[in-house]
PDB file of C-alpha atoms in Angstrom:
ATOM      1  CA  MET I  87      -0.255   0.147   0.101  1.00 48.00           C
ATOM      2  CA  THR I  88       1.024   3.520  -0.734  1.00 40.00           C
ATOM      3  CA  THR I  89       0.359   7.268   0.576  1.00 41.00           C
ATOM      4  CA  ILE I  90       0.064   9.851  -2.064  1.00 40.00           C
ATOM      5  CA  GLU I  91      -1.119  13.664  -1.554  1.00 40.00           C
ATOM      6  CA  ALA I  92      -3.217  13.940  -4.997  1.00 42.00           C
ATOM      7  CA  PRO I  93      -4.717  11.316  -7.359  1.00 44.00           C
ATOM      8  CA  THR I  94      -2.637  11.104 -10.534  1.00 44.00           C
ATOM      9  CA  SER I  95      -3.417   9.265 -14.003  1.00 41.00           C
ATOM     10  CA  ALA I  96      -0.880   6.620 -13.740  1.00 42.00           C
ATOM     11  CA  ALA I  97      -2.628   5.112 -10.649  1.00 46.00           C
ATOM     12  CA  LEU I  98      -5.560   4.631 -12.554  1.00 64.00           C
ATOM     13  CA  ASN I  99      -6.724   1.402 -14.147  1.00 58.00           C
ATOM     14  CA  THR I 100      -9.524  -0.401 -16.207  1.00 67.00           C
ATOM     15  CA  THR I 101      -9.780  -3.528 -13.504  1.00 87.00           C
ATOM     16  CA  TRP I 102     -11.158  -3.866 -10.485  1.00 91.00           C
ATOM     17  CA  GLN I 103      -8.884  -7.075 -10.186  1.00 90.00           C
ATOM     18  CA  ASN I 104      -5.524  -4.963 -10.279  1.00 90.00           C
ATOM     19  CA  ALA I 105      -6.485  -1.332  -8.950  1.00 93.00           C
ATOM     20  CA  PRO I 106      -4.194  -0.733  -6.535  1.00 93.00           C
ATOM     21  CA  THR I 107      -5.089  -0.022  -2.977  1.00 94.00           C
ATOM     22  CA  ASP I 108      -3.346   3.791  -2.084  1.00 95.00           C
ATOM     23  CA  THR I 109      -3.973   5.732   0.703  1.00 96.00           C
ATOM     24  CA  ILE I 110      -4.247   9.616   1.620  1.00 96.00           C
ATOM     25  CA  ASN I 111      -4.133  11.667   4.555  1.00 95.00           C
ATOM     26  CA  ALA I 112      -7.716  13.628   4.878  1.00 93.00           C
ATOM     27  CA  GLY I 113      -8.677  15.546   8.278  1.00 90.00           C
ATOM     28  CA  GLY I 114      -5.892  13.462  10.159  1.00 93.00           C
ATOM     29  CA  VAL I 115      -7.505  10.518   9.138  1.00 94.00           C
ATOM     30  CA  VAL I 116      -5.789   8.043   6.698  1.00 96.00           C
ATOM     31  CA  PHE I 117      -8.299   6.628   4.100  1.00 97.00           C
ATOM     32  CA  ALA I 118      -7.473   3.384   2.032  1.00 96.00           C
ATOM     33  CA  TYR I 119      -8.574   3.906  -1.672  1.00 96.00           C
ATOM     34  CA  ARG I 120      -8.823   2.751  -5.023  1.00 96.00           C
ATOM     35  CA  GLN I 121      -9.286   4.515  -8.385  1.00 95.00           C
ATOM     36  CA  LEU I 122      -9.765   3.029 -11.872  1.00 94.00           C
ATOM     37  CA  GLY I 123     -11.251   4.460 -15.196  1.00 93.00           C
ATOM     38  CA  PRO I 124     -10.424   7.542 -16.832  1.00 91.00           C
ATOM     39  CA  SER I 125      -8.213  10.385 -15.793  1.00 87.00           C
ATOM     40  CA  THR I 126     -10.432  12.993 -17.215  1.00 88.00           C
ATOM     41  CA  GLY I 127     -14.301  13.672 -16.289  1.00 91.00           C
ATOM     42  CA  VAL I 128     -16.456  13.577 -12.978  1.00 95.00           C
ATOM     43  CA  PRO I 129     -15.651  11.129 -11.135  1.00 97.00           C
ATOM     44  CA  VAL I 130     -18.125   8.560  -9.242  1.00 98.00           C
ATOM     45  CA  VAL I 131     -17.375   8.084  -5.968  1.00 98.00           C
ATOM     46  CA  PHE I 132     -18.787   4.674  -4.303  1.00 98.00           C
ATOM     47  CA  LEU I 133     -20.318   5.030  -0.582  1.00 98.00           C
ATOM     48  CA  THR I 134     -20.614   1.463   0.558  1.00 93.00           C
ATOM     49  CA  HIS I 135     -23.008  -0.487   2.402  1.00 91.00           C
ATOM     50  CA  LEU I 136     -22.703  -1.952   6.214  1.00 89.00           C
ATOM     51  CA  ALA I 137     -19.893  -3.574   7.433  1.00 87.00           C
ATOM     52  CA  ALA I 138     -18.380  -3.692   3.728  1.00 90.00           C
ATOM     53  CA  VAL I 139     -15.065  -2.487   2.638  1.00 94.00           C
ATOM     54  CA  LEU I 140     -12.961  -2.312  -0.400  1.00 95.00           C
ATOM     55  CA  ASP I 141     -13.318  -5.859  -1.864  1.00 94.00           C
ATOM     56  CA  ASN I 142     -17.281  -6.026  -1.099  1.00 93.00           C
ATOM     57  CA  TRP I 143     -17.870  -4.048  -4.248  1.00 96.00           C
ATOM     58  CA  ASP I 144     -19.322  -6.085  -7.280  1.00 96.00           C
ATOM     59  CA  PRO I 145     -16.284  -6.276  -9.829  1.00 96.00           C
ATOM     60  CA  ARG I 146     -19.181  -5.731 -12.922  1.00 97.00           C
ATOM     61  CA  VAL I 147     -20.800  -2.927 -11.791  1.00 97.00           C
ATOM     62  CA  VAL I 148     -17.224  -1.285 -10.892  1.00 97.00           C
ATOM     63  CA  ASP I 149     -15.745  -1.994 -14.213  1.00 96.00           C
ATOM     64  CA  GLY I 150     -19.258  -1.375 -16.011  1.00 96.00           C
ATOM     65  CA  ILE I 151     -18.877   2.112 -14.987  1.00 97.00           C
ATOM     66  CA  ALA I 152     -15.247   2.770 -14.774  1.00 96.00           C
ATOM     67  CA  ALA I 153     -15.477   1.807 -18.589  1.00 94.00           C
ATOM     68  CA  LYS I 154     -17.054   5.252 -19.358  1.00 94.00           C
ATOM     69  CA  HIS I 155     -16.271   7.653 -15.831  1.00 95.00           C
ATOM     70  CA  ARG I 156     -13.586   7.741 -13.383  1.00 95.00           C
ATOM     71  CA  VAL I 157     -14.551   5.846 -10.251  1.00 97.00           C
ATOM     72  CA  VAL I 158     -12.984   5.906  -6.710  1.00 97.00           C
ATOM     73  CA  THR I 159     -13.813   3.955  -3.903  1.00 97.00           C
ATOM     74  CA  PHE I 160     -12.670   4.165  -0.755  1.00 97.00           C
ATOM     75  CA  ASP I 161     -12.917   2.687   3.202  1.00 96.00           C
ATOM     76  CA  ASN I 162     -15.053   4.294   5.628  1.00 94.00           C
ATOM     77  CA  ARG I 163     -13.343   5.957   8.328  1.00 95.00           C
ATOM     78  CA  GLY I 164     -12.560   2.805  11.085  1.00 95.00           C
ATOM     79  CA  VAL I 165     -12.969   0.518   8.448  1.00 95.00           C
ATOM     80  CA  GLY I 166     -10.802  -2.007   6.526  1.00 93.00           C
ATOM     81  CA  ALA I 167      -7.111  -0.130   6.018  1.00 94.00           C
ATOM     82  CA  SER I 168      -8.524   3.058   6.722  1.00 96.00           C
ATOM     83  CA  GLY I 169      -7.760   5.008  10.002  1.00 95.00           C
ATOM     84  CA  GLY I 170      -9.678   6.536  12.973  1.00 94.00           C
ATOM     85  CA  ALA I 171     -12.434   5.514  15.075  1.00 95.00           C
ATOM     86  CA  THR I 172     -16.009   4.550  12.878  1.00 94.00           C
ATOM     87  CA  PRO I 173     -18.459   7.255  13.375  1.00 94.00           C
ATOM     88  CA  LYS I 174     -21.897   6.452  15.120  1.00 94.00           C
ATOM     89  CA  THR I 175     -23.821   9.370  12.938  1.00 95.00           C
ATOM     90  CA  ILE I 176     -24.720   8.836   9.532  1.00 95.00           C
ATOM     91  CA  GLU I 177     -24.173  12.434   9.272  1.00 96.00           C
ATOM     92  CA  GLU I 178     -20.563  11.975  10.671  1.00 96.00           C
ATOM     93  CA  MET I 179     -19.995   9.705   7.929  1.00 96.00           C
ATOM     94  CA  ALA I 180     -21.401  11.852   5.318  1.00 97.00           C
ATOM     95  CA  GLY I 181     -18.640  14.422   6.509  1.00 96.00           C
ATOM     96  CA  ASP I 182     -15.911  12.376   6.407  1.00 97.00           C
ATOM     97  CA  ALA I 183     -16.784  11.350   2.907  1.00 97.00           C
ATOM     98  CA  VAL I 184     -16.417  14.855   2.380  1.00 97.00           C
ATOM     99  CA  THR I 185     -13.633  15.479   3.749  1.00 96.00           C
ATOM    100  CA  PHE I 186     -12.073  12.404   1.838  1.00 97.00           C
ATOM    101  CA  ILE I 187     -13.509  13.850  -1.765  1.00 97.00           C
ATOM    102  CA  ARG I 188     -12.082  17.306  -0.920  1.00 96.00           C
ATOM    103  CA  ALA I 189      -8.602  15.762  -0.557  1.00 96.00           C
ATOM    104  CA  LEU I 190      -8.652  14.054  -3.506  1.00 96.00           C
ATOM    105  CA  GLY I 191      -8.747  17.720  -5.248  1.00 95.00           C
ATOM    106  CA  PHE I 192     -12.244  17.165  -6.902  1.00 96.00           C
ATOM    107  CA  ASP I 193     -14.823  20.460  -6.774  1.00 95.00           C
ATOM    108  CA  GLN I 194     -17.861  18.205  -7.915  1.00 97.00           C
ATOM    109  CA  VAL I 195     -18.627  14.388  -8.320  1.00 98.00           C
ATOM    110  CA  ASP I 196     -21.263  12.131  -8.647  1.00 98.00           C
ATOM    111  CA  LEU I 197     -22.330  10.058  -6.070  1.00 98.00           C
ATOM    112  CA  PHE I 198     -23.352   6.040  -6.147  1.00 98.00           C
ATOM    113  CA  GLY I 199     -24.427   5.019  -2.575  1.00 97.00           C
ATOM    114  CA  PHE I 200     -25.691   1.764  -1.676  1.00 95.00           C
ATOM    115  CA  SER I 201     -27.576   0.794   1.531  1.00 92.00           C
ATOM    116  CA  MET I 202     -25.938   2.626   3.992  1.00 94.00           C
ATOM    117  CA  GLY I 203     -24.049   4.825   1.207  1.00 96.00           C
ATOM    118  CA  GLY I 204     -27.277   6.075  -0.061  1.00 96.00           C
ATOM    119  CA  MET I 205     -28.072   7.701   3.307  1.00 94.00           C
ATOM    120  CA  ILE I 206     -24.630   9.086   3.679  1.00 97.00           C
ATOM    121  CA  ALA I 207     -25.137  10.532   0.037  1.00 97.00           C
ATOM    122  CA  GLN I 208     -28.470  12.333   0.715  1.00 96.00           C
ATOM    123  CA  VAL I 209     -26.782  14.112   3.520  1.00 96.00           C
ATOM    124  CA  ILE I 210     -23.971  14.953   1.652  1.00 97.00           C
ATOM    125  CA  ALA I 211     -26.680  16.463  -1.310  1.00 96.00           C
ATOM    126  CA  GLN I 212     -28.176  18.373   1.620  1.00 95.00           C
ATOM    127  CA  GLN I 213     -24.814  19.845   3.699  1.00 94.00           C
ATOM    128  CA  GLN I 214     -23.100  20.168   0.160  1.00 95.00           C
ATOM    129  CA  PRO I 215     -24.897  20.892  -3.101  1.00 95.00           C
ATOM    130  CA  GLN I 216     -22.477  22.155  -4.817  1.00 96.00           C
ATOM    131  CA  LEU I 217     -20.358  19.110  -4.708  1.00 97.00           C
ATOM    132  CA  VAL I 218     -22.766  16.629  -6.171  1.00 98.00           C
ATOM    133  CA  ARG I 219     -23.860  17.005  -9.711  1.00 97.00           C
ATOM    134  CA  LYS I 220     -25.881  13.426  -9.964  1.00 97.00           C
ATOM    135  CA  MET I 221     -26.849  10.780  -7.778  1.00 98.00           C
ATOM    136  CA  ILE I 222     -27.536   7.017  -7.931  1.00 98.00           C
ATOM    137  CA  ILE I 223     -28.831   5.857  -4.696  1.00 97.00           C
ATOM    138  CA  ALA I 224     -29.772   1.931  -4.760  1.00 96.00           C
ATOM    139  CA  GLY I 225     -31.270  -0.366  -1.656  1.00 93.00           C
ATOM    140  CA  THR I 226     -31.549   2.578   0.588  1.00 92.00           C
ATOM    141  CA  GLY I 227     -34.455   4.824   1.994  1.00 89.00           C
ATOM    142  CA  PRO I 228     -35.044   8.257   3.718  1.00 90.00           C
ATOM    143  CA  ALA I 229     -34.369   9.326   7.523  1.00 86.00           C
ATOM    144  CA  GLY I 230     -37.087   7.749   9.688  1.00 85.00           C
ATOM    145  CA  GLY I 231     -38.013   4.992   6.751  1.00 81.00           C
ATOM    146  CA  GLU I 232     -40.501   2.244   7.637  1.00 80.00           C
ATOM    147  CA  GLY I 233     -38.314  -0.519   9.357  1.00 70.00           C
ATOM    148  CA  ILE I 234     -35.149   0.675   8.729  1.00 72.00           C
ATOM    149  CA  ASP I 235     -34.732   0.868  12.525  1.00 66.00           C
ATOM    150  CA  LYS I 236     -34.986  -3.138  12.423  1.00 65.00           C
ATOM    151  CA  VAL I 237     -31.638  -3.205  10.532  1.00 61.00           C
ATOM    152  CA  THR I 238     -29.972  -4.315  13.725  1.00 60.00           C
ATOM    153  CA  ARG I 239     -32.080  -7.296  14.322  1.00 56.00           C
ATOM    154  CA  ILE I 240     -32.290  -8.599  10.872  1.00 59.00           C
ATOM    155  CA  SER I 241     -28.096  -8.364  10.743  1.00 58.00           C
ATOM    156  CA  TYR I 242     -27.551 -10.578  13.503  1.00 45.00           C
ATOM    157  CA  LEU I 243     -30.356 -12.947  12.594  1.00 52.00           C
ATOM    158  CA  ASP I 244     -28.803 -13.205   9.141  1.00 49.00           C
ATOM    159  CA  THR I 245     -25.400 -13.584  10.408  1.00 52.00           C
ATOM    160  CA  ALA I 246     -27.278 -16.557  12.862  1.00 46.00           C
ATOM    161  CA  ARG I 247     -28.725 -18.268   9.743  1.00 51.00           C
ATOM    162  CA  GLY I 248     -25.150 -17.869   7.777  1.00 44.00           C
ATOM    163  CA  LEU I 249     -23.111 -19.631  10.199  1.00 44.00           C
ATOM    164  CA  LEU I 250     -26.004 -22.589  11.059  1.00 44.00           C
ATOM    165  CA  THR I 251     -25.832 -23.223   6.667  1.00 44.00           C
ATOM    166  CA  ARG I 252     -22.491 -22.777   6.468  1.00 53.00           C
ATOM    167  CA  GLN I 253     -23.166 -19.595   3.621  1.00 57.00           C
ATOM    168  CA  ASP I 254     -22.295 -16.385   3.628  1.00 63.00           C
ATOM    169  CA  PRO I 255     -24.319 -14.117   5.564  1.00 57.00           C
ATOM    170  CA  LYS I 256     -24.974 -11.160   2.369  1.00 61.00           C
ATOM    171  CA  GLN I 257     -26.596 -14.166   0.419  1.00 63.00           C
ATOM    172  CA  PHE I 258     -29.959 -14.011   2.551  1.00 56.00           C
ATOM    173  CA  PRO I 259     -30.607  -9.826   2.781  1.00 73.00           C
ATOM    174  CA  PHE I 260     -28.879  -8.952  -0.900  1.00 85.00           C
ATOM    175  CA  PHE I 261     -31.071 -12.080  -2.669  1.00 89.00           C
ATOM    176  CA  THR I 262     -34.706 -13.992  -2.501  1.00 89.00           C
ATOM    177  CA  ARG I 263     -34.835 -17.500  -1.905  1.00 88.00           C
ATOM    178  CA  THR I 264     -36.741 -18.438  -5.249  1.00 93.00           C
ATOM    179  CA  PRO I 265     -34.118 -20.208  -7.579  1.00 94.00           C
ATOM    180  CA  ASN I 266     -33.269 -16.984  -9.606  1.00 93.00           C
ATOM    181  CA  GLY I 267     -32.148 -15.579  -6.424  1.00 92.00           C
ATOM    182  CA  ARG I 268     -30.043 -18.270  -5.106  1.00 90.00           C
ATOM    183  CA  ARG I 269     -27.961 -18.444  -8.217  1.00 93.00           C
ATOM    184  CA  ALA I 270     -28.104 -14.737  -8.308  1.00 93.00           C
ATOM    185  CA  GLY I 271     -26.323 -14.990  -4.934  1.00 91.00           C
ATOM    186  CA  LYS I 272     -23.950 -17.638  -5.946  1.00 91.00           C
ATOM    187  CA  GLU I 273     -22.744 -16.117  -8.983  1.00 94.00           C
ATOM    188  CA  PHE I 274     -22.251 -12.271  -6.946  1.00 93.00           C
ATOM    189  CA  LEU I 275     -20.212 -13.817  -4.224  1.00 92.00           C
ATOM    190  CA  ALA I 276     -18.097 -15.786  -6.743  1.00 93.00           C
ATOM    191  CA  ARG I 277     -17.200 -12.426  -8.492  1.00 95.00           C
ATOM    192  CA  LEU I 278     -16.108 -10.664  -4.943  1.00 93.00           C
ATOM    193  CA  GLU I 279     -13.612 -13.594  -4.888  1.00 93.00           C
ATOM    194  CA  GLU I 280     -12.069 -12.649  -8.159  1.00 94.00           C
ATOM    195  CA  ARG I 281      -9.395 -10.590  -6.623  1.00 93.00           C
ATOM    196  CA  ARG I 282      -6.425 -12.530  -5.332  1.00 92.00           C
ATOM    197  CA  ASN I 283      -4.059 -10.263  -4.608  1.00 92.00           C
ATOM    198  CA  GLY I 284      -3.477  -6.946  -2.068  1.00 93.00           C
ATOM    199  CA  ARG I 285      -7.498  -7.487  -0.607  1.00 94.00           C
ATOM    200  CA  ASP I 286      -8.494  -5.471   2.100  1.00 94.00           C
ATOM    201  CA  LYS I 287      -9.165  -6.175   5.435  1.00 92.00           C
ATOM    202  CA  ALA I 288     -12.368  -7.265   6.945  1.00 91.00           C
ATOM    203  CA  ILE I 289     -14.530  -4.557   9.438  1.00 88.00           C
ATOM    204  CA  SER I 290     -13.862  -5.263  12.910  1.00 90.00           C
ATOM    205  CA  VAL I 291     -16.858  -6.141  15.074  1.00 89.00           C
ATOM    206  CA  ARG I 292     -16.419  -2.146  16.818  1.00 92.00           C
ATOM    207  CA  SER I 293     -17.116  -0.811  13.663  1.00 91.00           C
ATOM    208  CA  PHE I 294     -19.897  -3.356  12.420  1.00 89.00           C
ATOM    209  CA  ARG I 295     -21.904  -2.218  15.698  1.00 89.00           C
ATOM    210  CA  ALA I 296     -20.849   1.395  15.280  1.00 92.00           C
ATOM    211  CA  GLN I 297     -22.404   1.868  11.716  1.00 90.00           C
ATOM    212  CA  LEU I 298     -25.488  -0.500  13.151  1.00 89.00           C
ATOM    213  CA  LYS I 299     -26.036   2.452  15.449  1.00 90.00           C
ATOM    214  CA  ALA I 300     -25.831   4.632  12.544  1.00 92.00           C
ATOM    215  CA  ILE I 301     -28.343   3.215  10.795  1.00 89.00           C
ATOM    216  CA  HIS I 302     -30.406   2.308  13.832  1.00 89.00           C
ATOM    217  CA  ARG I 303     -30.540   6.344  14.660  1.00 90.00           C
ATOM    218  CA  TRP I 304     -31.027   7.248  11.503  1.00 89.00           C
ATOM    219  CA  GLY I 305     -34.169   4.868  11.195  1.00 87.00           C
ATOM    220  CA  GLN I 306     -35.401   6.703  14.295  1.00 88.00           C
ATOM    221  CA  GLN I 307     -34.930  10.139  12.976  1.00 88.00           C
ATOM    222  CA  LYS I 308     -37.899  12.412  11.966  1.00 84.00           C
ATOM    223  CA  PRO I 309     -38.050  12.651   8.218  1.00 81.00           C
ATOM    224  CA  GLY I 310     -36.200  14.863   6.628  1.00 79.00           C
ATOM    225  CA  ASP I 311     -37.011  17.674   3.811  1.00 83.00           C
ATOM    226  CA  LEU I 312     -35.921  15.790   0.662  1.00 92.00           C
ATOM    227  CA  ALA I 313     -37.174  19.084  -1.728  1.00 92.00           C
ATOM    228  CA  SER I 314     -33.642  20.705  -1.201  1.00 92.00           C
ATOM    229  CA  ILE I 315     -31.928  17.631  -3.226  1.00 95.00           C
ATOM    230  CA  GLN I 316     -32.601  19.116  -6.529  1.00 95.00           C
ATOM    231  CA  GLN I 317     -30.069  17.024  -8.684  1.00 97.00           C
ATOM    232  CA  PRO I 318     -30.972  14.284 -11.048  1.00 97.00           C
ATOM    233  CA  VAL I 319     -30.932  11.095  -8.702  1.00 98.00           C
ATOM    234  CA  LEU I 320     -31.400   7.718  -9.679  1.00 98.00           C
ATOM    235  CA  VAL I 321     -33.348   5.555  -7.063  1.00 97.00           C
ATOM    236  CA  MET I 322     -33.084   1.537  -6.871  1.00 96.00           C
ATOM    237  CA  ASN I 323     -33.991  -1.099  -5.469  1.00 96.00           C
ATOM    238  CA  GLY I 324     -35.055  -5.052  -5.436  1.00 94.00           C
ATOM    239  CA  ASP I 325     -39.023  -5.684  -5.111  1.00 94.00           C
ATOM    240  CA  SER I 326     -38.396  -7.680  -2.105  1.00 91.00           C
ATOM    241  CA  ASP I 327     -35.770  -5.969  -0.170  1.00 87.00           C
ATOM    242  CA  LYS I 328     -36.136  -7.166   3.615  1.00 84.00           C
ATOM    243  CA  MET I 329     -33.610  -5.035   4.670  1.00 80.00           C
ATOM    244  CA  VAL I 330     -34.781  -1.540   3.875  1.00 85.00           C
ATOM    245  CA  PRO I 331     -37.923  -2.323   2.750  1.00 87.00           C
ATOM    246  CA  THR I 332     -38.746  -1.462  -0.976  1.00 92.00           C
ATOM    247  CA  LYS I 333     -41.112   0.763  -0.047  1.00 90.00           C
ATOM    248  CA  ASN I 334     -38.760   2.952   1.511  1.00 89.00           C
ATOM    249  CA  THR I 335     -36.993   3.343  -2.059  1.00 92.00           C
ATOM    250  CA  VAL I 336     -40.635   4.340  -3.744  1.00 93.00           C
ATOM    251  CA  ASP I 337     -41.217   6.779  -0.888  1.00 92.00           C
ATOM    252  CA  LEU I 338     -37.319   8.082  -1.220  1.00 93.00           C
ATOM    253  CA  HIS I 339     -38.473   8.679  -5.171  1.00 95.00           C
ATOM    254  CA  ARG I 340     -41.500  10.661  -4.630  1.00 93.00           C
ATOM    255  CA  ARG I 341     -40.303  13.018  -1.905  1.00 92.00           C
ATOM    256  CA  LEU I 342     -36.765  13.615  -4.362  1.00 95.00           C
ATOM    257  CA  PRO I 343     -38.111  16.598  -6.874  1.00 95.00           C
ATOM    258  CA  ASN I 344     -35.810  15.102  -9.748  1.00 96.00           C
ATOM    259  CA  SER I 345     -35.580  11.380  -9.850  1.00 96.00           C
ATOM    260  CA  ARG I 346     -36.503   8.311 -11.907  1.00 97.00           C
ATOM    261  CA  LEU I 347     -37.391   4.813 -10.091  1.00 97.00           C
ATOM    262  CA  ILE I 348     -36.695   1.289 -10.906  1.00 96.00           C
ATOM    263  CA  ILE I 349     -37.443  -1.918  -9.075  1.00 96.00           C
ATOM    264  CA  TYR I 350     -36.124  -4.867 -10.232  1.00 96.00           C
ATOM    265  CA  PRO I 351     -38.400  -7.977  -9.938  1.00 95.00           C
ATOM    266  CA  ASP I 352     -37.529 -11.351  -7.615  1.00 94.00           C
ATOM    267  CA  ALA I 353     -34.569  -9.308  -6.437  1.00 93.00           C
ATOM    268  CA  GLY I 354     -33.703  -8.344  -2.943  1.00 90.00           C
ATOM    269  CA  HIS I 355     -31.377  -5.943  -1.360  1.00 89.00           C
ATOM    270  CA  GLY I 356     -28.527  -6.402  -3.958  1.00 92.00           C
ATOM    271  CA  GLY I 357     -30.722  -6.239  -6.732  1.00 94.00           C
ATOM    272  CA  VAL I 358     -28.100  -3.981  -8.649  1.00 96.00           C
ATOM    273  CA  PHE I 359     -25.868  -6.785  -8.272  1.00 96.00           C
ATOM    274  CA  GLN I 360     -28.524  -9.448  -9.402  1.00 96.00           C
ATOM    275  CA  PHE I 361     -28.858  -7.769 -12.201  1.00 96.00           C
ATOM    276  CA  HIS I 362     -25.581  -5.888 -12.902  1.00 96.00           C
ATOM    277  CA  GLU I 363     -25.633  -5.696 -16.765  1.00 97.00           C
ATOM    278  CA  ASP I 364     -28.999  -3.866 -16.824  1.00 97.00           C
ATOM    279  CA  PHE I 365     -27.673  -1.679 -13.943  1.00 97.00           C
ATOM    280  CA  VAL I 366     -24.843  -0.561 -15.894  1.00 97.00           C
ATOM    281  CA  LYS I 367     -26.151   0.123 -18.832  1.00 97.00           C
ATOM    282  CA  ARG I 368     -28.767   2.469 -17.241  1.00 97.00           C
ATOM    283  CA  ALA I 369     -26.520   4.484 -14.940  1.00 97.00           C
ATOM    284  CA  LEU I 370     -24.523   4.757 -17.468  1.00 97.00           C
ATOM    285  CA  GLU I 371     -27.120   6.643 -19.616  1.00 97.00           C
ATOM    286  CA  PHE I 372     -27.947   8.056 -16.488  1.00 97.00           C
ATOM    287  CA  LEU I 373     -24.550   9.886 -15.725  1.00 96.00           C
TER     288      LEU I 373
END
């Protein structure tokens, strides 16, 4: 792992499998990140989900978007190879993301926020509107959304279920239990293992619990006014998301003044990964 002070075109790659992990000091915190794709244009910053590190992004999604846009992914504070302590609120995580983005020298970015990352994206767009050009948010909901405060219970149940069945716990919330869902889940988990070298460190139990608290608080907040988010937003989910119930995604779409809604059939929380080919096509058209 190397430390650099600003992005360089030499650091950009076209495949997720071999993109190097770099670090940058931003606001006193060392953030681990990867970037790939073209060296010009508005970058797309990926904001990740609960418990995720750099290696939890679907390579087909990263490579697909990086074919046309610079993609930047990073570990949140206290997660994976990034330093510091993990915040216990979504608002603090959003502040960290802005600090990281500014440290890379970007004045404007597009955001792709998945699940917890979609919550973070909403806060960034509200607090730093000039920083955000467009947003794609998937598998997420607004503050105070119905059922979001139950993520902790669902996460622990799925972890136990995974241990009992000797399966990766992500299989259960991300994909349906239908034949299509089970097959898509296995294919997704296999893709996550394609990167062989320079893999990230797993999230610690302490950081996982901090993120759970942040999401729980988000779910208990009073619904915020999303009318201030004027940027174009692509809102997406599966039709059977039990982690962040799909009705929240529909509600989010209704409350955003400039959004488009896509719901994938027979799909769970990870619908954009199950339908990665369609998602990448739509994302590129939108961006």
